[in-house]
Every structure is written in C-alpha cells, then in structure tokens.
GROMACS .gro file of C-alpha atoms in nm:
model
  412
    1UNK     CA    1   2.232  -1.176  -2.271
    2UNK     CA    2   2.410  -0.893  -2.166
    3UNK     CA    3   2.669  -0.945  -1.928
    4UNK     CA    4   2.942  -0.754  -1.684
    5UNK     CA    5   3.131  -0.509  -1.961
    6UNK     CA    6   3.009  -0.620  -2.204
    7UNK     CA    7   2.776  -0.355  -2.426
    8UNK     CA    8   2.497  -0.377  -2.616
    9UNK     CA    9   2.290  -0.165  -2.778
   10UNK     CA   10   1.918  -0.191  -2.856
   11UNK     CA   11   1.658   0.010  -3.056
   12UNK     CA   12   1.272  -0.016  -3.033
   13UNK     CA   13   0.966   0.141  -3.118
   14UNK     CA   14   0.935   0.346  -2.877
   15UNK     CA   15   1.161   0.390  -2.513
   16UNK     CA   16   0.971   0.548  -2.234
   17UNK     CA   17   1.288   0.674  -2.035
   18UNK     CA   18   1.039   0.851  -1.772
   19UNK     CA   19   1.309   1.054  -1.680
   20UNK     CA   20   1.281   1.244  -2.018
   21UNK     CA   21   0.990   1.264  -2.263
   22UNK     CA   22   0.911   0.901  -2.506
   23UNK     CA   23   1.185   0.857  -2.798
   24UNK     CA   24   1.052   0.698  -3.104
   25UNK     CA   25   1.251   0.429  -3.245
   26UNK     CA   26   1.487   0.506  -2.954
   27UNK     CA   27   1.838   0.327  -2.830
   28UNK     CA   28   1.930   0.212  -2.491
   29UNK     CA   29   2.274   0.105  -2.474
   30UNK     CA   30   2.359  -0.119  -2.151
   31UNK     CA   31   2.704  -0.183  -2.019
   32UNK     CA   32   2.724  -0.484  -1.757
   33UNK     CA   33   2.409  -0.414  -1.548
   34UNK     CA   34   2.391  -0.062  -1.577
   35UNK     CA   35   2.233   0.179  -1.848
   36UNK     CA   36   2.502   0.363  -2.023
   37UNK     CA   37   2.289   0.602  -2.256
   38UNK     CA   38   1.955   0.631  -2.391
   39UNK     CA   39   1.904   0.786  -2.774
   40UNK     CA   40   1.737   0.912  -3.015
   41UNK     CA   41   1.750   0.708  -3.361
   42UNK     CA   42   2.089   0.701  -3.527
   43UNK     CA   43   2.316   0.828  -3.284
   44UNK     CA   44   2.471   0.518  -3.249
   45UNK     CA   45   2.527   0.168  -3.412
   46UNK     CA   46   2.249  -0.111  -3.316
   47UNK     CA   47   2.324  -0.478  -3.227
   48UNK     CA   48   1.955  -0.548  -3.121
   49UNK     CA   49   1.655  -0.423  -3.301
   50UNK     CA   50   1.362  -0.521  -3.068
   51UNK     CA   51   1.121  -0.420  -3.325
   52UNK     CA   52   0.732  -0.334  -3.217
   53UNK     CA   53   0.782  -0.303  -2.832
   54UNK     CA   54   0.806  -0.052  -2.533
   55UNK     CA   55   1.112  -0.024  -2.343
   56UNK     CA   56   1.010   0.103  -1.972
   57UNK     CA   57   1.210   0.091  -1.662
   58UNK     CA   58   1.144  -0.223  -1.451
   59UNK     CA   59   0.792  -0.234  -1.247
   60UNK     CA   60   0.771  -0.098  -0.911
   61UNK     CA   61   0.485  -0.265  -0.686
   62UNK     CA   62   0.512  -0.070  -0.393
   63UNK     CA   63   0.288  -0.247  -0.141
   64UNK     CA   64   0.208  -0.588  -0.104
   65UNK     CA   65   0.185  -0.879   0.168
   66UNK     CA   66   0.295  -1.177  -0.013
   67UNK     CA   67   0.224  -1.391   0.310
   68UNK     CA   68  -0.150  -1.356   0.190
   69UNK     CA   69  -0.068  -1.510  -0.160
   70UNK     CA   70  -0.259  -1.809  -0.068
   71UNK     CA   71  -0.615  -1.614   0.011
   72UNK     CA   72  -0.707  -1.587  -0.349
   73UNK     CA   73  -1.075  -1.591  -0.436
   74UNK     CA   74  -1.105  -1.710  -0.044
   75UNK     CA   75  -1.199  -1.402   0.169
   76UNK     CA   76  -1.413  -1.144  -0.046
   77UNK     CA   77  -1.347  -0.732  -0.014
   78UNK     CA   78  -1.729  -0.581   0.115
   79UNK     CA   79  -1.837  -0.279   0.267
   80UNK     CA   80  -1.804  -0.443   0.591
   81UNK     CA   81  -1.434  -0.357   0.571
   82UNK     CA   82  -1.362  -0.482   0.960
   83UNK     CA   83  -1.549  -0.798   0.884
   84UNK     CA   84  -1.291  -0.859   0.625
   85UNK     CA   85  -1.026  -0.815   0.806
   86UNK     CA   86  -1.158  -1.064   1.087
   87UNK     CA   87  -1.116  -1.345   0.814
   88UNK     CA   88  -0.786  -1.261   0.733
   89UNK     CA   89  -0.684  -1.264   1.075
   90UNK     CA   90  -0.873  -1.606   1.101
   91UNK     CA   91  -0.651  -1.713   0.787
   92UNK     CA   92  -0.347  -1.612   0.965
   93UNK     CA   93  -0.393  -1.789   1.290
   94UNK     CA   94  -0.506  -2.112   1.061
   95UNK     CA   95  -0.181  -2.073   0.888
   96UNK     CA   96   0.081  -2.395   0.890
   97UNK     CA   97   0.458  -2.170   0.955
   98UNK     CA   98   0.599  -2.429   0.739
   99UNK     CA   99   0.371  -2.342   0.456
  100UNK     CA  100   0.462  -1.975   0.476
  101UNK     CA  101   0.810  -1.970   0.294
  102UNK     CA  102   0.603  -2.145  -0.023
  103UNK     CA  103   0.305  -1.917   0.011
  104UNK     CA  104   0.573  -1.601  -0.045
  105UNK     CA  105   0.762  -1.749  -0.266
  106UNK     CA  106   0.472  -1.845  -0.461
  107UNK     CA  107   0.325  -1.443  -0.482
  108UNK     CA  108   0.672  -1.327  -0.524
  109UNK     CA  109   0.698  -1.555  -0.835
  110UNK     CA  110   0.392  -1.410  -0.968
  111UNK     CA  111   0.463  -1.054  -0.908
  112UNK     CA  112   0.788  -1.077  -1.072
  113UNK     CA  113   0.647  -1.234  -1.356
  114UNK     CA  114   0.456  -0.992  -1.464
  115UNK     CA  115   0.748  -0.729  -1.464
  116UNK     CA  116   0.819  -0.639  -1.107
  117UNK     CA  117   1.154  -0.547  -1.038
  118UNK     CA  118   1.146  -0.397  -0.698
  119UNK     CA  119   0.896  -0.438  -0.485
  120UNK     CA  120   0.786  -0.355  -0.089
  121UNK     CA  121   0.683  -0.633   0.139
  122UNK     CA  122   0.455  -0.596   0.496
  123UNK     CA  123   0.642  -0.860   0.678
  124UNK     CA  124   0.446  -1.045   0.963
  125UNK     CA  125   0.801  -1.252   0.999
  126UNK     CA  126   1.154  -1.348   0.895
  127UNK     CA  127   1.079  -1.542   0.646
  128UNK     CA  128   0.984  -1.296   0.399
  129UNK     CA  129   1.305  -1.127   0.450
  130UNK     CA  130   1.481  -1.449   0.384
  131UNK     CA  131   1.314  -1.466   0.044
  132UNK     CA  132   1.351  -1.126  -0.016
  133UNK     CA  133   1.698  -1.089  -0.013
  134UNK     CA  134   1.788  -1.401  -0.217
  135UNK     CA  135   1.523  -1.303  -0.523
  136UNK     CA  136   1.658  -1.158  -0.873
  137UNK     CA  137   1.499  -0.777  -0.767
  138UNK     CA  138   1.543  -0.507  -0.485
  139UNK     CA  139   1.316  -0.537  -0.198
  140UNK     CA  140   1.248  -0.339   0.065
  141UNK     CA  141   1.084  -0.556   0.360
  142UNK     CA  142   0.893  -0.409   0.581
  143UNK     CA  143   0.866  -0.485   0.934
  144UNK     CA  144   0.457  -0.530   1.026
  145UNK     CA  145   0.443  -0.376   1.397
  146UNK     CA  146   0.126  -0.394   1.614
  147UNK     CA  147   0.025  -0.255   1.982
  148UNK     CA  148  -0.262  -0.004   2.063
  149UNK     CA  149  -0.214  -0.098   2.433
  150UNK     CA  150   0.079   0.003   2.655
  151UNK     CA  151   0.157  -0.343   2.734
  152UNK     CA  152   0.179  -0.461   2.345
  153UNK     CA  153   0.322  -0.161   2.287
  154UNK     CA  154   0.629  -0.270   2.497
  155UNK     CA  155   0.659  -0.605   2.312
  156UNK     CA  156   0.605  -0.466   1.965
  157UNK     CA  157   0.927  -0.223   2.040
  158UNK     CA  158   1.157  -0.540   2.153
  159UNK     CA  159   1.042  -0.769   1.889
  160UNK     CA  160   1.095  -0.469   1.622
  161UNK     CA  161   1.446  -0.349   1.756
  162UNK     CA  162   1.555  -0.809   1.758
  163UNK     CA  163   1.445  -0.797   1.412
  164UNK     CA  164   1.633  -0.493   1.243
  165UNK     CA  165   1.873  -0.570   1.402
  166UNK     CA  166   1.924  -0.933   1.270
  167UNK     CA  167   1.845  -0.802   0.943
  168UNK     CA  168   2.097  -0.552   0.798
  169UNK     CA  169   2.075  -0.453   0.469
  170UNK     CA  170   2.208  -0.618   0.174
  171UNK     CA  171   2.318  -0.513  -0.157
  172UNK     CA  172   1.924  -0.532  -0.270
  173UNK     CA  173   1.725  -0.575   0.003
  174UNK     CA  174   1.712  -0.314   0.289
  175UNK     CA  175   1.466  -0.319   0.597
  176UNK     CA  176   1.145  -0.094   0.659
  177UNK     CA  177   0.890  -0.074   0.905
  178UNK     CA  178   0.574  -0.053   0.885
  179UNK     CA  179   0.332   0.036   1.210
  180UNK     CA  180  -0.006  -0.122   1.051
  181UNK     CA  181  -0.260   0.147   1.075
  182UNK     CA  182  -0.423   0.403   1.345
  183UNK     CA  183  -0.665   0.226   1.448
  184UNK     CA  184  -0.394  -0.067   1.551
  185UNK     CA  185  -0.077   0.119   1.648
  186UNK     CA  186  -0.040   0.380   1.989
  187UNK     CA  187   0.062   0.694   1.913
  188UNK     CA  188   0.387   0.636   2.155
  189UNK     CA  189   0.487   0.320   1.962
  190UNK     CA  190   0.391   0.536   1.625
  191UNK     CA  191   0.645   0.804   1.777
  192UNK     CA  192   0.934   0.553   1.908
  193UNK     CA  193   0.909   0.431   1.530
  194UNK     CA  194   0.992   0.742   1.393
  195UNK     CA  195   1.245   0.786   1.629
  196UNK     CA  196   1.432   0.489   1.467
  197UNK     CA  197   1.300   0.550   1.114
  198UNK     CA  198   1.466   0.933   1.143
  199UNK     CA  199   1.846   0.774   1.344
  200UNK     CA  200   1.893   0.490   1.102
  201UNK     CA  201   1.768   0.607   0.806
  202UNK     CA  202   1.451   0.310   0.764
  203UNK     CA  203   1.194   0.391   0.485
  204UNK     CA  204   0.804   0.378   0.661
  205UNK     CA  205   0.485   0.222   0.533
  206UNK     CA  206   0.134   0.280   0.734
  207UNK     CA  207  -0.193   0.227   0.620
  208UNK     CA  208  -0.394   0.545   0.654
  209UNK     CA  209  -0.750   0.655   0.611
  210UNK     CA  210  -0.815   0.256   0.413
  211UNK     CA  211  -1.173   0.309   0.507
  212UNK     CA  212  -1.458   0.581   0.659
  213UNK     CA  213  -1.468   0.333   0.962
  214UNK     CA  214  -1.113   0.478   1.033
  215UNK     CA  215  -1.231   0.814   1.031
  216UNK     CA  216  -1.482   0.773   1.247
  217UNK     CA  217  -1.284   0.567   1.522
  218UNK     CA  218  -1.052   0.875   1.572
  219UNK     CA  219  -1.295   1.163   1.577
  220UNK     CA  220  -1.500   0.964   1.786
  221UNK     CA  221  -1.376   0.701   1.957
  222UNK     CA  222  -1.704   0.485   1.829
  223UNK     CA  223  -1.799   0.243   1.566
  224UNK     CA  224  -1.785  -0.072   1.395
  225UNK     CA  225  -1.402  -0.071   1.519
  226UNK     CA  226  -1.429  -0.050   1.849
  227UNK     CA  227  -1.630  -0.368   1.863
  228UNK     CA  228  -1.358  -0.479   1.660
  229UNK     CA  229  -1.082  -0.439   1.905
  230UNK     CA  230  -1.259  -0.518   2.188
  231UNK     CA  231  -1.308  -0.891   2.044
  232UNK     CA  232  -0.932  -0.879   2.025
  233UNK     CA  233  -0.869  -0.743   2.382
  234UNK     CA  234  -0.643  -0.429   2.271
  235UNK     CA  235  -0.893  -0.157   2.312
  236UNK     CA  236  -0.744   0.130   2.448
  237UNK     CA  237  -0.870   0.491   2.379
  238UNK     CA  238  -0.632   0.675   2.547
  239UNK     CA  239  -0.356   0.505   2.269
  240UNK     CA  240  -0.508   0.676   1.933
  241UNK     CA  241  -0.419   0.967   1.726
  242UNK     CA  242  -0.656   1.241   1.758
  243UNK     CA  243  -0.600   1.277   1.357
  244UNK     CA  244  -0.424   1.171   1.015
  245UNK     CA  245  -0.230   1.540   1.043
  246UNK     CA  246  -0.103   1.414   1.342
  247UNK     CA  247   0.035   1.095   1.158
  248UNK     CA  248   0.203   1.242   0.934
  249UNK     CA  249   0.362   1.528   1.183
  250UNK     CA  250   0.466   1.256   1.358
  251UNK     CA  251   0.688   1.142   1.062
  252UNK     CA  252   0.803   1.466   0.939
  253UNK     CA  253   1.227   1.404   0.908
  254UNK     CA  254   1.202   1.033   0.813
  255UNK     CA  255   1.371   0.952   0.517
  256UNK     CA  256   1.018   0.796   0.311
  257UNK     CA  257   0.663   0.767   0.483
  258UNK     CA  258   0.452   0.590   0.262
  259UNK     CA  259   0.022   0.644   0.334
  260UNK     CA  260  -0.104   0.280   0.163
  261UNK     CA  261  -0.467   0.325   0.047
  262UNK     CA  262  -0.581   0.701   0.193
  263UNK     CA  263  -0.867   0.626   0.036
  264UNK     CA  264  -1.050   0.934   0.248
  265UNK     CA  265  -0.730   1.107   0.353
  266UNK     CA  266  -0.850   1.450   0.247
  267UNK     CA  267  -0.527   1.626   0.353
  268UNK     CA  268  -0.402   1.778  -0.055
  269UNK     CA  269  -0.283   2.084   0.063
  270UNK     CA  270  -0.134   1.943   0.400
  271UNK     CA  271   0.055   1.646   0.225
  272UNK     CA  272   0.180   1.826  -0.068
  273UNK     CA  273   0.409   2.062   0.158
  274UNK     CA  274   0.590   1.737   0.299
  275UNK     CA  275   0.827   1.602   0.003
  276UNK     CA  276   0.905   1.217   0.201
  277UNK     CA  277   0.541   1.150   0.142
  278UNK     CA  278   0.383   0.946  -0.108
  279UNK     CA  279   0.024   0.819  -0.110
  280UNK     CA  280   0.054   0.437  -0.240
  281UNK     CA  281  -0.245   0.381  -0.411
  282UNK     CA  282  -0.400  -0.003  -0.475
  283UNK     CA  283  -0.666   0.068  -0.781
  284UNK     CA  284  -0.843  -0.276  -0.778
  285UNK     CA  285  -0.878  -0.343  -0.431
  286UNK     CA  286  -1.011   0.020  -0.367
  287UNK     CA  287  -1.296  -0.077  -0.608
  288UNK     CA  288  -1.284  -0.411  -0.499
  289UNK     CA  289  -1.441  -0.284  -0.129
  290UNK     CA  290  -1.654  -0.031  -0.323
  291UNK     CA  291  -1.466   0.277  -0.177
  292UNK     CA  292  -1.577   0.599  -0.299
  293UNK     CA  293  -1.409   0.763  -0.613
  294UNK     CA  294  -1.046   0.774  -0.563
  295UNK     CA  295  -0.894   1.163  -0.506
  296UNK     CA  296  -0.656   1.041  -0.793
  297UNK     CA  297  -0.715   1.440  -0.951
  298UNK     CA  298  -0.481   1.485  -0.670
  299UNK     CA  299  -0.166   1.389  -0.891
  300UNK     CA  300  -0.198   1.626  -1.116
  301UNK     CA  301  -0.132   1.878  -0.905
  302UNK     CA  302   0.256   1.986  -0.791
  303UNK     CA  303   0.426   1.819  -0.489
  304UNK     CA  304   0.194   1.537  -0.494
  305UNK     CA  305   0.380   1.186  -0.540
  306UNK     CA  306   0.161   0.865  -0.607
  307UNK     CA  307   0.306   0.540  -0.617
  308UNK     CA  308   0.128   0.208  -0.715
  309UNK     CA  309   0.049  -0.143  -0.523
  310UNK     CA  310  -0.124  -0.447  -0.557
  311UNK     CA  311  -0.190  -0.527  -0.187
  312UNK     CA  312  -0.283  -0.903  -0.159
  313UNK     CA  313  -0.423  -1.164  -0.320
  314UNK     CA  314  -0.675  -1.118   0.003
  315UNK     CA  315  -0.806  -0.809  -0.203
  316UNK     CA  316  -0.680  -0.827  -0.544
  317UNK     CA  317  -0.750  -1.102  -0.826
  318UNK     CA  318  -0.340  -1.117  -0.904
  319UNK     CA  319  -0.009  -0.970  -0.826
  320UNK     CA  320   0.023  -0.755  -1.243
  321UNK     CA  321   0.136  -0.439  -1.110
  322UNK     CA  322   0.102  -0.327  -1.455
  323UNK     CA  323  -0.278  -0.412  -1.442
  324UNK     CA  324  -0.257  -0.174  -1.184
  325UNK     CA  325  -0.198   0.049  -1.448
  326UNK     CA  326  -0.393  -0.008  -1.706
  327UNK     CA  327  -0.693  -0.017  -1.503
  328UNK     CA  328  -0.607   0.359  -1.409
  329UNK     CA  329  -0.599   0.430  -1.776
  330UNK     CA  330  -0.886   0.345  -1.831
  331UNK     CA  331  -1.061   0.411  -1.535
  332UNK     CA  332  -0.952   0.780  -1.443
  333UNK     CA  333  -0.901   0.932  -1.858
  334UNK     CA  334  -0.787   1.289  -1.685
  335UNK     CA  335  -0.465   1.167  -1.569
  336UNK     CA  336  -0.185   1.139  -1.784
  337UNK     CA  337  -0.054   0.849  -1.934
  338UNK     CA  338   0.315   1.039  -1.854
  339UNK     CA  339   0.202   1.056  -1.490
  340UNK     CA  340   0.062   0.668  -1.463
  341UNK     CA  341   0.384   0.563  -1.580
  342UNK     CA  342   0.516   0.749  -1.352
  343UNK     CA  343   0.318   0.615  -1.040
  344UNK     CA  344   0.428   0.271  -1.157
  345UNK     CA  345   0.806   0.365  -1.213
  346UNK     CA  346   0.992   0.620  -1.060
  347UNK     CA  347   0.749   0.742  -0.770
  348UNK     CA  348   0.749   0.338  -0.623
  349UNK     CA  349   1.144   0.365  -0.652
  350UNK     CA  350   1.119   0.680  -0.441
  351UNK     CA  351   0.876   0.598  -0.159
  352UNK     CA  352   1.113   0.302  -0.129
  353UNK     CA  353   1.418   0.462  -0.159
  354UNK     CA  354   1.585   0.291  -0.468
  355UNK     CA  355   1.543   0.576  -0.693
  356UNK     CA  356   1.958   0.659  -0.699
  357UNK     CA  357   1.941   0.252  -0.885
  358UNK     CA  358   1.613   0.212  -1.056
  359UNK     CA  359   1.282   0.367  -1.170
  360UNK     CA  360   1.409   0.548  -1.421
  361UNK     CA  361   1.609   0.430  -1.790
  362UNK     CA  362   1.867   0.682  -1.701
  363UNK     CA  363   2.245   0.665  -1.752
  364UNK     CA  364   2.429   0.513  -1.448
  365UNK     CA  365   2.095   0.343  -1.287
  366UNK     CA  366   2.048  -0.025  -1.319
  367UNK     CA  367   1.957  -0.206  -1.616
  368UNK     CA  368   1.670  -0.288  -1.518
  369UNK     CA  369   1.298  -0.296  -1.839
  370UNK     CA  370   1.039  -0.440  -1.871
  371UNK     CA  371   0.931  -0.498  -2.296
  372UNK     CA  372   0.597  -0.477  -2.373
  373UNK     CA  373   0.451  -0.587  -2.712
  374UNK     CA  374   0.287  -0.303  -2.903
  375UNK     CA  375  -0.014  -0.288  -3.078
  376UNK     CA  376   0.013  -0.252  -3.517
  377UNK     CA  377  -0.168   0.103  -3.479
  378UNK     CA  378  -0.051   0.440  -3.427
  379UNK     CA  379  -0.156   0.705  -3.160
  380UNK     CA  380  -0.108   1.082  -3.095
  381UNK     CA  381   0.017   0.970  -2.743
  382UNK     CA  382   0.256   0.682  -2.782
  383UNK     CA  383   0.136   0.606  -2.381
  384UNK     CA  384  -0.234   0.503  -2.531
  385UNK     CA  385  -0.016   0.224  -2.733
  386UNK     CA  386   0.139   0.116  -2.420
  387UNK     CA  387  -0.163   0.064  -2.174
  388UNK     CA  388  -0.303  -0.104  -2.454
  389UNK     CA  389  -0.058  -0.382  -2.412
  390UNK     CA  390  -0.184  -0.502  -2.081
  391UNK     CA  391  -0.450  -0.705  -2.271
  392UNK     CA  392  -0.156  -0.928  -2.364
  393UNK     CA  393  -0.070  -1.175  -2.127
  394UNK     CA  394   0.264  -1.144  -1.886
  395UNK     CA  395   0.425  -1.405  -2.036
  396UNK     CA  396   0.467  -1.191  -2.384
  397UNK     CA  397   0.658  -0.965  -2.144
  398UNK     CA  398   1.063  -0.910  -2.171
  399UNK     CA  399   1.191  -0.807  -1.814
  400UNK     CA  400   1.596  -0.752  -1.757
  401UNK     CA  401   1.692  -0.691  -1.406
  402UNK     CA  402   2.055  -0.578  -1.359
  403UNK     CA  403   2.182  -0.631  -1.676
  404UNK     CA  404   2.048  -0.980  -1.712
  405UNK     CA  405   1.748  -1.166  -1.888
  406UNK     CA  406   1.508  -1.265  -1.634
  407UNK     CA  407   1.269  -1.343  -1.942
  408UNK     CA  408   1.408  -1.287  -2.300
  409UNK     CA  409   1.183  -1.251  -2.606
  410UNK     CA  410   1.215  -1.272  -2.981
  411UNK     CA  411   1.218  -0.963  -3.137
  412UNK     CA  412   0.892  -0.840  -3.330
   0.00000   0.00000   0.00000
C-alpha cells in the first residue's frame, strides 16, 4: 500500500495515461498520493509488476442522484417521459428522511465500487453533502433548485443562498448548483444562479433538452407538460426561456455549466464556441426511455467536450460508470476508444472542476486508477482490450484513490 513519501513503482500491460497516447508495458511511479512519473518500459527500476491489466485514471461519473438509489427496477423509463417523472416525485414524497442517509450511502457504495473516484451529486438536501464530504473520493454536490413561479422563485433563492453557505468547501468536496431543468426553473431564478455561479466561482449542472416534450413546452407553451405543472400548481408561462440558446447565454462566464442528457439539444455549432460547456451524456438511460439516436458524432468534432453519467437507479439498472462505457463501445463503433476514455476520465474531471487533481495519470495529479483485468488476446487498438474488460465483474477491479488501496488485487 503506498503511503505518504513513500514510492513505488509499478509496470503493467498497458497504462492509458489519457493525457498522452497508451504505453505498453508502461510504469507509473507514485509518491505519497500523488503520481510522480509515468514511463515507458525500462526507464526505471520496478517494485510492482501488475502483470495483464490496464492502468487508467480513476472513474469520473459525472451525474447522478444517489437519493434515488432505492428506485431500482421500481419506476420504469417509457416514452411517457412526464409520467415517469410523476412516480418519482410520488417516491420522493413517500420517502422516510431517516432512510435517506442509507439510501445515499448505499448508491455511493455501489458507484465507488465499480471504480468511481469522483463523482457529481443532484442534492435534494444536506444529507448528501454530509456523505459526500466524509467518502474516500472528490465530490462535487450539487445543490437541486426549483421555482417556475415568482413566489417559489423567492424561496428557492433563500433556501439556496442558507445552504452554500453552510456548506463551504472541503479539501474534496466543493458545492454546485444545479437549477433542475427549463421546464422547472424561471428564467430570473436561472439568471440570479448564474449570478452566484460567476462571483463565487460554483460549477453548474441543468438538465437540458432530456426529452422532445421539452422542446415543445418552450416553443409553444403547450403539451404533455403543461398538464404536468398545472397538477403541481407552478404553471407560469410568463417564467420560461424562450430557448436552450438562451440557457446557455445565460451561463456564459461561469466557471463549468454542465447540459445533463441534451438528448435533442441540436445546438453543435452554438455549444462548441463556449469552452465551460460540456454535454453530460447518460448512455443507458437515454435508451432506456427510447430517445432517438444520440448526436454522440458530435464528439468527434473540435471544441466539443462530453462527459459521462449514470443518472439514477430510477433510470439505470446500476451505478458502473464504466458500463457506461462499454456500452458506448459497442453501441456507437465511430467514436474512438481514445475519446470514450476520455468522456469517462478527464472531460467528467473538467465539467466538475477537479481536473488540476484528477482525470488524468499525469505527474503532480492525484494517485488516483482504476486496474482492469485484460483479456489473453492482442488488438491493433490496445482500447478494444480494455472495453472488453467490462464483461468482468467490478469486484476484479483494482481502484487507488489518493495514494491508497481502496481495493487491492493480486497481480496477473
């Protein structure tokens, strides 16, 4: 176990540094809990040969809401997207507060067991923060704010200032906010948000274009949403965006604004000229509604950033980030195996705002892998070999996080 100065230095079959191109039987050497150097083969005396694994940086799962972690196989994704989401507000107002603590800290558990080593949060309440910041991983918990009419509006604002407030950062966790989604959120509360997201520095999250019902709510104020809100007694025309650009104009100067889903977005050319923006993508709950084809092409093209997230065991059969993945891999065979690993690494760590620590196996960032077993067989690109270990089950995963063995396996 690697510990504070003390150095190690280990070799595998292949290191995936993501800041650089793969190194076969590459080194990483790790001093305390930070990455000192990273290889090529003989340039430096081994104490750990790993043998047949991958050495990436730690996961990133960008988006989440572990509060959910108990809806499992309870509330199924359909093409009635707003009828979903009147059972998981039915779940939520069913919901015992003393369960809540043990329903995060049961998804948490999951996610980081299955490599996660920083991860973003939609926080209904404090109690995610309180887990957050005492878990082996950075965090970034972000605040869930409501209010399409003036009146909630007003409360969302005093509720949001009592609670970043109470919650400075910590050495690993830091707070976010996250106004919900367009359809839920009035454009003054949206721009009093990025007021405070632009002062203090606070990382954004909103979900954006999720579904076609979206669309159609703010070009024309009709649909299966406005039925929706009236049920809920917080329609209010007059409080919506007249459009996604305006979303995102509204953010322009914030230090990260995150769009989770934009499943119909449609905005390439607009989003690509605005470098705090990442589209946070959540592969098996988009196909889990039946959403049409993802615009994944999209990240092949320069000055688009994609990041990758789970959502909630609402939506998604479990919290693998690197499932996530795979299922790209397999599912979208025009975009890079370099460029998924990115989406899972070093984009997640930039949307929330970690990248100067993590995402990356680069000198002077945190120590911070995940090992993956590797298949016997050979491959012109070593990234085919290491998709192909998410057949393998988590627990046949090494993760380190700052230096230190959160799961330690036998060398192969």
């Amino acid at each position: 176990m690697a510990t504070r100065d003390v150095s190690i230095t280990y070799q595998a079959r292949w290191i995936f540094p993501v800041s650089g191109p793969p190194i076969p039987n590459g080194l990483l050497r790790i001093v305390g809990d930070r990455i000192d150097s990273v290889a090529p083969e003989g340039t430096m005396p081994v104490d750990v040969n790993l043998g047949n694994v991958a050495v990436v940086p730690g996961f990133v799962n960008a988006h989440t809401h572990l509060d959910l972690s108990h809806l499992r196989g309870q509330i199924t994704p359909s093409d009635e997207f707003t009828q979903w989401l009147r059972q998981v507000i039915a779940s939520r107002r069913q919901m015992d507060p003393e369960a809540i603590e043990a329903i995060i800290r049961a998804g948490l558990t999951e996610a980081l067991d299955a490599g996660t080593t920083l991860i973003g949060d939609i926080c209904g309440s404090a109690t995610s923060w309180n887990v957050l910041s005492n878990a082996p991983c950075w965090a970034v918990a972000y605040r869930e704010v409501l209010g399409l009419t003036e009146e909630r509006m007003e409360q969302s604002l005093v509720l949001l200032h009592r609670w970043l407030h109470d919650h400075p950062n910590t050495e690993t966790c830091r707070s976010g906010i996250s106004p919900h989604a367009p359809y839920s959120v009035r454009v003054g509360l949206f721009e009093a948000i990025a007021d405070l997201a632009r002062k203090w520095q606070f990382p954004v999250q909103c979900h954006v274009a999720e579904s076609m019902e979206e669309l159609i709510l703010l070009a024309h104020q009709r649909g299966p949403f406005v039925e929706f809100l009236e049920e809920l007694g917080v329609w209010d025309p007059d409080g919506l965006l007249r459009d996604h650009i305006a979303l995102f104009d509204c953010f322009d100067g914030v230090e990260s604004f995150g769009a989770v889903h934009a499943n119909y977005l449609g905005l390439t050319a607009h989003l690509a000229q605005r470098p705090n923006s990442t589209r946070i993508y959540c592969p098996r709950t988009h196909a889990a509604f039946g959403f049409s084809q993802y615009p994944l092409a999209e990240a092949n093209r320069p000055g688009m950033r994609f990041a990758l997230g789970t959502d909630s065991l609402a939506s998604n059969p479990d919290l693998d980030i690197f499932a996530e993945a795979c299922f790209i891999h397999h599912r979208y065979p025009t975009i890079s195996g370099a460029t998924i690993l990115r989406m899972l690494t070093l984009h997640g760590a930039e949307t929330l705002g970690f990248a100067d620590r993590t995402g990356s196996l680069s000198p002077g960032k945190s120590a911070d892998c995940v090992l993956l077993p590797l298949p016997d067989s050979d491959a012109d690109d070593p990234h085919a070999l290491l998709f192909a270990a998410g057949a393998r089950p988590c627990e046949e995963r090494g993760i380190l996080w700052r230096g230190q063995w959160r799961r330690e396996i036998a060398p192969r």
